[in-house]
Amino acid sequence: MDRFRILLAGVLVCLVVFLVFAFLRAVRGPRMADRILGINMLGSLSTAAIAVLAVLLDQSWLLDVCLIYCMISFLAVVVLAKVSIASHKEGEEEDV
């Protein structure tokens, strides 16, 4: 059982490192699509980290938080994509 906890802690550390890289992609861009992809990756990795933390701490209520956070993250990415598409179409209409 102790090896399992060490494995979960290692997975959690890896997820945090990946979260930092996803945050850098979301901030630096260079295109809006890269930023949206970075934000989506932040949500996915955060969800995975919360799920691993729930197993590590043996707290089942964290899985409920994980599911709610996943739904909110999905909706945020959909809204950002919609806004991005709308602003891109406006830019094309002004060029014509």
Tab-separated table of C-alpha atoms in Angstrom:
chain	number	residue	atom	x	y	z
A	1	MET	CA	0.000	0.000	0.000
A	2	ASP	CA	2.903	2.332	0.706
A	3	ARG	CA	4.244	1.938	-2.856
A	4	PHE	CA	0.827	2.882	-4.193
A	5	ARG	CA	0.866	6.146	-2.228
A	6	ILE	CA	4.360	6.945	-3.509
A	7	LEU	CA	3.194	6.256	-7.062
A	8	LEU	CA	0.187	8.543	-6.628
A	9	ALA	CA	2.383	11.281	-5.171
A	10	GLY	CA	4.713	10.953	-8.171
A	11	VAL	CA	1.780	11.180	-10.569
A	12	LEU	CA	0.560	14.276	-8.739
A	13	VAL	CA	3.982	15.923	-9.061
A	14	CYS	CA	4.065	15.129	-12.802
A	15	LEU	CA	0.589	16.603	-13.248
A	16	VAL	CA	1.663	19.804	-11.495
A	17	VAL	CA	4.678	20.108	-13.815
A	18	PHE	CA	2.417	19.593	-16.828
A	19	LEU	CA	0.046	22.215	-15.407
A	20	VAL	CA	2.884	24.739	-15.394
A	21	PHE	CA	3.650	24.012	-19.059
A	22	ALA	CA	-0.033	24.259	-19.996
A	23	PHE	CA	-0.254	27.584	-18.157
A	24	LEU	CA	2.727	28.872	-20.114
A	25	ARG	CA	1.055	27.821	-23.372
A	26	ALA	CA	-2.155	29.560	-22.336
A	27	VAL	CA	-0.325	32.799	-21.498
A	28	ARG	CA	2.258	32.964	-24.273
A	29	GLY	CA	0.088	31.907	-27.202
A	30	PRO	CA	1.101	32.989	-29.922
A	31	ARG	CA	-2.322	32.483	-31.527
A	32	MET	CA	-5.728	32.574	-29.898
A	33	ALA	CA	-6.225	28.878	-30.743
A	34	ASP	CA	-3.074	28.043	-28.759
A	35	ARG	CA	-4.406	29.979	-25.783
A	36	ILE	CA	-7.763	28.195	-25.900
A	37	LEU	CA	-5.979	24.858	-26.182
A	38	GLY	CA	-3.813	25.762	-23.178
A	39	ILE	CA	-6.866	26.679	-21.127
A	40	ASN	CA	-8.532	23.403	-22.095
A	41	MET	CA	-5.399	21.525	-21.075
A	42	LEU	CA	-5.333	23.389	-17.751
A	43	GLY	CA	-8.867	22.216	-17.041
A	44	SER	CA	-8.139	18.622	-18.009
A	45	LEU	CA	-4.950	18.402	-15.978
A	46	SER	CA	-6.575	20.065	-12.971
A	47	THR	CA	-9.396	17.544	-13.135
A	48	ALA	CA	-6.915	14.674	-13.251
A	49	ALA	CA	-4.935	16.150	-10.344
A	50	ILE	CA	-8.071	16.493	-8.209
A	51	ALA	CA	-9.036	12.886	-9.006
A	52	VAL	CA	-5.577	11.600	-8.032
A	53	LEU	CA	-5.705	13.696	-4.877
A	54	ALA	CA	-9.106	12.184	-4.041
A	55	VAL	CA	-7.664	8.685	-4.258
A	56	LEU	CA	-4.497	9.668	-2.368
A	57	LEU	CA	-6.429	11.263	0.510
A	58	ASP	CA	-9.292	8.719	0.373
A	59	GLN	CA	-11.872	11.517	0.153
A	60	SER	CA	-14.766	10.665	-2.148
A	61	TRP	CA	-16.273	14.174	-2.002
A	62	LEU	CA	-13.293	15.414	-4.023
A	63	LEU	CA	-14.556	13.358	-6.947
A	64	ASP	CA	-17.782	15.382	-6.877
A	65	VAL	CA	-15.711	18.561	-6.946
A	66	CYS	CA	-13.743	17.065	-9.824
A	67	LEU	CA	-16.869	16.435	-11.888
A	68	ILE	CA	-18.263	19.916	-11.259
A	69	TYR	CA	-14.919	21.501	-12.124
A	70	CYS	CA	-14.787	19.457	-15.327
A	71	MET	CA	-18.212	20.706	-16.413
A	72	ILE	CA	-17.331	24.324	-15.645
A	73	SER	CA	-14.032	24.000	-17.496
A	74	PHE	CA	-15.762	22.532	-20.539
A	75	LEU	CA	-18.298	25.354	-20.616
A	76	ALA	CA	-15.558	27.963	-20.272
A	77	VAL	CA	-13.657	26.537	-23.249
A	78	VAL	CA	-16.825	26.419	-25.351
A	79	VAL	CA	-17.602	30.063	-24.527
A	80	LEU	CA	-14.020	31.144	-25.278
A	81	ALA	CA	-14.094	29.315	-28.607
A	82	LYS	CA	-17.410	30.942	-29.497
A	83	VAL	CA	-16.075	34.415	-28.654
A	84	SER	CA	-12.893	33.729	-30.604
A	85	ILE	CA	-14.823	32.616	-33.684
A	86	ALA	CA	-17.138	35.619	-33.468
A	87	SER	CA	-14.246	38.085	-33.188
A	88	HIS	CA	-12.447	36.382	-36.080
A	89	LYS	CA	-15.544	36.690	-38.285
A	90	GLU	CA	-15.893	40.378	-37.356
A	91	GLY	CA	-12.288	40.962	-38.378
A	92	GLU	CA	-12.904	39.325	-41.770
A	93	GLU	CA	-15.997	41.491	-42.402
A	94	GLU	CA	-14.101	44.709	-41.642
A	95	ASP	CA	-11.315	43.767	-44.090
A	96	VAL	CA	-13.778	43.417	-46.989
